[in-house]
Amino acid sequence: MIVKTFILASICGMLFILFTYAFNLYPETTLDLYRDNNIYRYSLGYRFPTFLPNFYFHLVLCWFFLRRDNANVVDIIIISIINYYIYILTDTRAVYYLVILTCVIVFLLKYCNINYRTLFLGGLFRFLTKYSFLIFGAIAIYFQYTYNPEINWMANLNSIFSGRLALGHWGFELYDIKLFGNFVEFVSILEASASDKFFYIDSAYVQLLLVYGIVIYFLIMYGYTKIGKEIINNDNKYFGMVLILLFAHSITDPQLMSPEFNPFILCLGYYGLARYKDNVFK
């Protein structure tokens, strides 16, 4: 019911914003939205060009979570076409490729009948369903903590990820890793000035670790690991796919802990109540 409500609310909200944007009801942004290659990124009524693609990515995950084996080629084609046009307008590359990957995985899960019992791939699928938070979190934290711009491959990787490694590393320089986190003062692009430089940690894992601390980080990781085991026991391969892609997305984007983007954060609350644990799979 939560996911259905989220889908309905998201579609209505996105259509309303796009409709009002089409009639120029929003003021022109003062931000420089040109890429270095001179490509203009349309915000489409949102504060930043990345907002709509990220809403769309989570909407796609919710759609396939509900459709499961009822998803078909028509779903995949329509989602891919919309994804392409959003990419052309916003030039948000990471989400564009993640939506493509989502469609490919859904196709394989359904038409190649891949599940947790499939030889070879089934073992990898089980492993990632249980431990992808741990794996992707470790990757994100390691590369941002150890980032050194004087190392060529790291500098190139930082460029590919639009400066995210440098910003994450700056976060580790400014704030210590504490048991219960820090009061982290972010400076958005809209607030940045000559005296206050732009500062924002995009990685959900680094943000979670620095803002909420080690205790909350490991509690959330433990909760998602337990949910992953239950997903395997219930053979809910589409839910497993959703979690893996959410955690992969969280390497570079911060929406993991934001219920307005990610309704699956609420499954941690359901799982914490043994009486309602089975509701996670409804």
Short mmCIF file of C-alpha atoms in Angstrom, two decimals:
data_model
loop_
_atom_site.label_atom_id
_atom_site.label_comp_id
_atom_site.label_asym_id
_atom_site.label_seq_id
_atom_site.Cartn_x
_atom_site.Cartn_y
_atom_site.Cartn_z
CA MET A 1 0.00 0.00 0.00
CA ILE A 2 2.87 2.38 0.84
CA VAL A 3 4.58 1.79 -2.50
CA LYS A 4 1.30 2.17 -4.42
CA THR A 5 0.61 5.46 -2.64
CA PHE A 6 4.16 6.62 -3.34
CA ILE A 7 3.79 5.86 -7.05
CA LEU A 8 0.48 7.72 -7.29
CA ALA A 9 1.74 10.73 -5.33
CA SER A 10 5.01 10.86 -7.29
CA ILE A 11 3.31 10.71 -10.69
CA CYS A 12 0.78 13.39 -9.73
CA GLY A 13 3.48 15.62 -8.27
CA MET A 14 5.82 15.22 -11.24
CA LEU A 15 3.05 15.89 -13.77
CA PHE A 16 1.89 18.97 -11.84
CA ILE A 17 5.40 20.43 -11.73
CA LEU A 18 6.03 19.71 -15.42
CA PHE A 19 2.65 21.20 -16.36
CA THR A 20 3.25 24.41 -14.41
CA TYR A 21 6.83 24.58 -15.71
CA ALA A 22 5.51 24.41 -19.29
CA PHE A 23 3.51 27.59 -18.59
CA ASN A 24 6.56 29.42 -17.18
CA LEU A 25 5.11 29.67 -13.68
CA TYR A 26 8.53 29.35 -12.04
CA PRO A 27 11.15 32.12 -11.91
CA GLU A 28 14.27 31.72 -14.01
CA THR A 29 17.15 30.18 -12.07
CA THR A 30 20.31 32.18 -11.43
CA LEU A 31 22.43 29.02 -11.47
CA ASP A 32 24.90 28.29 -14.23
CA LEU A 33 23.41 25.06 -15.58
CA TYR A 34 25.89 24.55 -18.41
CA ARG A 35 28.24 21.58 -18.36
CA ASP A 36 31.90 22.05 -19.26
CA ASN A 37 31.04 20.70 -22.73
CA ASN A 38 28.45 23.53 -23.09
CA ILE A 39 25.43 21.24 -22.67
CA TYR A 40 22.57 23.04 -20.90
CA ARG A 41 20.81 21.13 -18.11
CA TYR A 42 17.12 21.96 -17.70
CA SER A 43 15.81 21.91 -14.13
CA LEU A 44 12.23 21.36 -15.40
CA GLY A 45 10.60 23.15 -12.48
CA TYR A 46 12.82 21.71 -9.74
CA ARG A 47 15.60 23.44 -7.82
CA PHE A 48 18.29 21.38 -9.57
CA PRO A 49 18.40 19.33 -12.79
CA THR A 50 19.14 16.15 -10.81
CA PHE A 51 15.84 16.16 -8.89
CA LEU A 52 13.49 14.89 -11.61
CA PRO A 53 15.81 12.05 -12.75
CA ASN A 54 16.23 10.86 -9.16
CA PHE A 55 12.49 10.94 -8.53
CA TYR A 56 12.04 9.00 -11.76
CA PHE A 57 14.67 6.39 -10.83
CA HIS A 58 12.95 5.62 -7.52
CA LEU A 59 9.57 5.59 -9.26
CA VAL A 60 10.87 2.99 -11.73
CA LEU A 61 12.13 0.81 -8.86
CA CYS A 62 8.73 1.04 -7.17
CA TRP A 63 6.96 0.19 -10.42
CA PHE A 64 8.94 -3.00 -10.97
CA PHE A 65 8.67 -3.88 -7.26
CA LEU A 66 4.88 -3.93 -7.66
CA ARG A 67 4.70 -5.39 -11.16
CA ARG A 68 7.21 -8.18 -10.53
CA ASP A 69 6.63 -10.96 -13.08
CA ASN A 70 3.74 -8.98 -14.57
CA ALA A 71 6.29 -6.52 -15.97
CA ASN A 72 6.69 -6.93 -19.72
CA VAL A 73 8.50 -5.54 -22.74
CA VAL A 74 5.97 -2.70 -23.06
CA ASP A 75 6.82 -1.51 -19.52
CA ILE A 76 10.52 -1.64 -20.33
CA ILE A 77 10.16 0.24 -23.64
CA ILE A 78 8.00 3.03 -22.20
CA ILE A 79 10.28 3.46 -19.17
CA SER A 80 13.35 3.52 -21.44
CA ILE A 81 11.87 6.16 -23.75
CA ILE A 82 10.95 8.44 -20.83
CA ASN A 83 14.39 7.85 -19.33
CA TYR A 84 16.07 8.89 -22.58
CA TYR A 85 14.15 12.17 -22.84
CA ILE A 86 14.83 13.01 -19.19
CA TYR A 87 18.52 12.39 -19.85
CA ILE A 88 18.52 14.62 -22.96
CA LEU A 89 16.97 17.47 -20.96
CA THR A 90 18.84 17.13 -17.67
CA ASP A 91 22.10 15.38 -18.66
CA THR A 92 22.01 13.37 -15.42
CA ARG A 93 24.22 10.49 -16.46
CA ALA A 94 24.42 8.20 -13.42
CA VAL A 95 20.65 7.86 -13.06
CA TYR A 96 20.22 7.42 -16.82
CA TYR A 97 22.52 4.39 -16.85
CA LEU A 98 21.02 2.99 -13.65
CA VAL A 99 17.52 3.03 -15.17
CA ILE A 100 18.89 1.24 -18.25
CA LEU A 101 20.54 -1.32 -15.95
CA THR A 102 17.25 -1.75 -14.06
CA CYS A 103 15.39 -2.52 -17.29
CA VAL A 104 18.05 -5.02 -18.37
CA ILE A 105 17.93 -6.80 -15.01
CA VAL A 106 14.11 -6.96 -15.05
CA PHE A 107 14.26 -8.46 -18.54
CA LEU A 108 16.75 -11.11 -17.37
CA LEU A 109 14.83 -11.90 -14.18
CA LYS A 110 11.62 -12.50 -16.10
CA TYR A 111 12.56 -13.86 -19.50
CA CYS A 112 15.70 -15.79 -18.47
CA ASN A 113 13.99 -16.98 -15.27
CA ILE A 114 16.89 -15.97 -13.03
CA ASN A 115 16.24 -16.30 -9.30
CA TYR A 116 18.06 -17.10 -6.07
CA ARG A 117 18.28 -20.80 -6.99
CA THR A 118 19.81 -20.24 -10.44
CA LEU A 119 23.20 -21.91 -10.85
CA PHE A 120 26.16 -19.49 -10.59
CA LEU A 121 24.15 -16.26 -10.97
CA GLY A 122 21.85 -17.26 -8.12
CA GLY A 123 24.79 -17.38 -5.71
CA LEU A 124 25.95 -13.90 -6.74
CA PHE A 125 22.38 -12.63 -6.51
CA ARG A 126 22.03 -14.00 -2.95
CA PHE A 127 25.35 -12.50 -1.91
CA LEU A 128 24.53 -9.03 -3.24
CA THR A 129 21.02 -9.07 -1.78
CA LYS A 130 22.47 -9.67 1.69
CA TYR A 131 25.67 -7.66 1.57
CA SER A 132 25.35 -4.91 -1.06
CA PHE A 133 24.94 -2.19 1.61
CA LEU A 134 28.19 -3.35 3.22
CA ILE A 135 30.04 -3.65 -0.11
CA PHE A 136 28.90 -0.43 -1.78
CA GLY A 137 29.21 1.50 1.48
CA ALA A 138 32.80 0.32 1.94
CA ILE A 139 33.64 1.28 -1.66
CA ALA A 140 32.16 4.78 -1.30
CA ILE A 141 33.80 5.49 2.05
CA TYR A 142 37.20 4.11 1.04
CA PHE A 143 37.53 6.08 -2.19
CA GLN A 144 36.35 9.33 -0.64
CA TYR A 145 38.39 8.96 2.55
CA THR A 146 41.61 8.12 0.67
CA TYR A 147 41.05 10.48 -2.28
CA ASN A 148 44.22 12.18 -3.47
CA PRO A 149 44.00 14.57 -6.46
CA GLU A 150 47.71 14.06 -7.18
CA ILE A 151 47.02 10.44 -8.17
CA ASN A 152 45.98 10.55 -11.81
CA TRP A 153 43.44 7.73 -11.80
CA MET A 154 41.76 9.15 -8.69
CA ALA A 155 41.61 12.62 -10.26
CA ASN A 156 40.08 11.09 -13.40
CA LEU A 157 37.57 9.13 -11.32
CA ASN A 158 36.65 12.30 -9.45
CA SER A 159 36.06 14.03 -12.79
CA ILE A 160 33.82 11.19 -13.99
CA PHE A 161 31.74 11.54 -10.82
CA SER A 162 31.49 15.33 -11.12
CA GLY A 163 33.75 16.15 -8.17
CA ARG A 164 31.98 13.89 -5.68
CA LEU A 165 35.18 12.23 -4.43
CA ALA A 166 36.75 15.59 -3.62
CA LEU A 167 33.65 16.82 -1.78
CA GLY A 168 33.40 13.60 0.22
CA HIS A 169 37.09 13.81 1.13
CA TRP A 170 36.62 17.41 2.20
CA GLY A 171 33.87 16.18 4.51
CA PHE A 172 36.29 13.79 6.19
CA GLU A 173 38.81 16.62 6.59
CA LEU A 174 36.24 18.93 8.19
CA TYR A 175 34.49 16.40 10.46
CA ASP A 176 35.60 13.44 12.56
CA ILE A 177 33.89 10.07 12.44
CA LYS A 178 31.96 9.90 15.72
CA LEU A 179 29.67 7.42 17.43
CA PHE A 180 26.62 9.65 17.05
CA GLY A 181 27.63 11.93 14.22
CA ASN A 182 28.19 15.64 13.73
CA PHE A 183 26.23 18.77 13.02
CA VAL A 184 27.36 19.06 9.41
CA GLU A 185 26.81 22.46 7.82
CA PHE A 186 26.20 22.03 4.10
CA VAL A 187 26.40 24.97 1.72
CA SER A 188 24.19 24.50 -1.34
CA ILE A 189 24.91 25.98 -4.76
CA LEU A 190 22.17 28.54 -4.09
CA GLU A 191 23.86 29.63 -0.84
CA ALA A 192 27.47 29.51 -2.03
CA SER A 193 29.46 32.75 -2.18
CA ALA A 194 33.05 33.96 -2.18
CA SER A 195 33.20 33.51 1.60
CA ASP A 196 31.11 30.31 1.80
CA LYS A 197 32.24 27.74 -0.74
CA PHE A 198 29.84 25.13 -2.07
CA PHE A 199 29.97 22.05 0.15
CA TYR A 200 27.71 19.04 -0.08
CA ILE A 201 28.34 15.31 0.41
CA ASP A 202 26.49 13.44 -2.31
CA SER A 203 27.25 9.88 -1.22
CA ALA A 204 24.52 8.57 1.07
CA TYR A 205 27.04 6.36 2.87
CA VAL A 206 29.52 9.13 3.68
CA GLN A 207 26.68 11.47 4.62
CA LEU A 208 25.16 8.81 6.88
CA LEU A 209 28.50 8.11 8.56
CA LEU A 210 29.44 11.75 9.21
CA VAL A 211 25.99 13.15 10.01
CA TYR A 212 24.46 10.25 11.98
CA GLY A 213 27.59 8.47 13.20
CA ILE A 214 28.97 4.94 13.43
CA VAL A 215 26.17 3.56 15.63
CA ILE A 216 23.31 4.54 13.32
CA TYR A 217 25.33 3.54 10.24
CA PHE A 218 25.85 0.00 11.52
CA LEU A 219 22.28 -0.33 12.80
CA ILE A 220 20.94 0.56 9.34
CA MET A 221 23.43 -1.79 7.68
CA TYR A 222 22.42 -4.58 10.06
CA GLY A 223 18.72 -3.93 9.40
CA TYR A 224 19.13 -4.04 5.62
CA THR A 225 21.26 -7.18 5.88
CA LYS A 226 18.51 -8.92 7.88
CA ILE A 227 15.92 -7.76 5.35
CA GLY A 228 18.12 -9.14 2.57
CA LYS A 229 18.10 -12.56 4.23
CA GLU A 230 14.32 -12.45 4.55
CA ILE A 231 14.03 -11.47 0.88
CA ILE A 232 16.02 -14.56 -0.08
CA ASN A 233 13.92 -16.78 2.22
CA ASN A 234 10.77 -15.40 0.57
CA ASP A 235 12.35 -15.71 -2.91
CA ASN A 236 11.33 -12.12 -3.69
CA LYS A 237 13.85 -11.50 -6.45
CA TYR A 238 12.42 -8.14 -7.52
CA PHE A 239 12.67 -6.73 -4.01
CA GLY A 240 16.27 -7.97 -3.93
CA MET A 241 16.97 -6.22 -7.22
CA VAL A 242 15.48 -2.99 -5.86
CA LEU A 243 17.72 -3.02 -2.78
CA ILE A 244 20.87 -3.78 -4.78
CA LEU A 245 20.20 -0.91 -7.19
CA LEU A 246 19.30 1.46 -4.35
CA PHE A 247 22.58 0.71 -2.62
CA ALA A 248 24.56 1.07 -5.87
CA HIS A 249 22.87 4.43 -6.49
CA SER A 250 23.79 5.53 -2.96
CA ILE A 251 27.51 5.49 -3.78
CA THR A 252 27.07 8.78 -5.61
CA ASP A 253 23.67 10.11 -4.51
CA PRO A 254 22.16 11.03 -1.11
CA GLN A 255 18.51 9.94 -1.37
CA LEU A 256 18.78 6.64 0.55
CA MET A 257 17.55 8.17 3.82
CA SER A 258 14.98 10.50 2.22
CA PRO A 259 11.44 9.02 2.26
CA GLU A 260 10.25 11.60 -0.29
CA PHE A 261 12.54 9.83 -2.77
CA ASN A 262 12.92 6.36 -1.28
CA PRO A 263 9.86 4.73 0.34
CA PHE A 264 11.85 1.54 0.97
CA ILE A 265 13.54 3.18 3.97
CA LEU A 266 10.26 2.48 5.79
CA CYS A 267 10.83 -1.27 5.54
CA LEU A 268 13.40 -0.91 8.33
CA GLY A 269 10.57 0.16 10.63
CA TYR A 270 8.37 -2.73 9.57
CA TYR A 271 11.15 -5.24 10.10
CA GLY A 272 11.87 -3.88 13.58
CA LEU A 273 8.39 -4.99 14.68
CA ALA A 274 8.32 -8.79 14.57
CA ARG A 275 4.53 -8.80 14.50
CA TYR A 276 4.48 -6.82 11.24
CA LYS A 277 7.66 -8.20 9.63
CA ASP A 278 5.76 -9.94 6.83
CA ASN A 279 4.31 -6.57 5.75
CA VAL A 280 7.70 -5.79 4.22
CA PHE A 281 6.80 -8.13 1.36
CA LYS A 282 3.30 -6.77 0.70
#
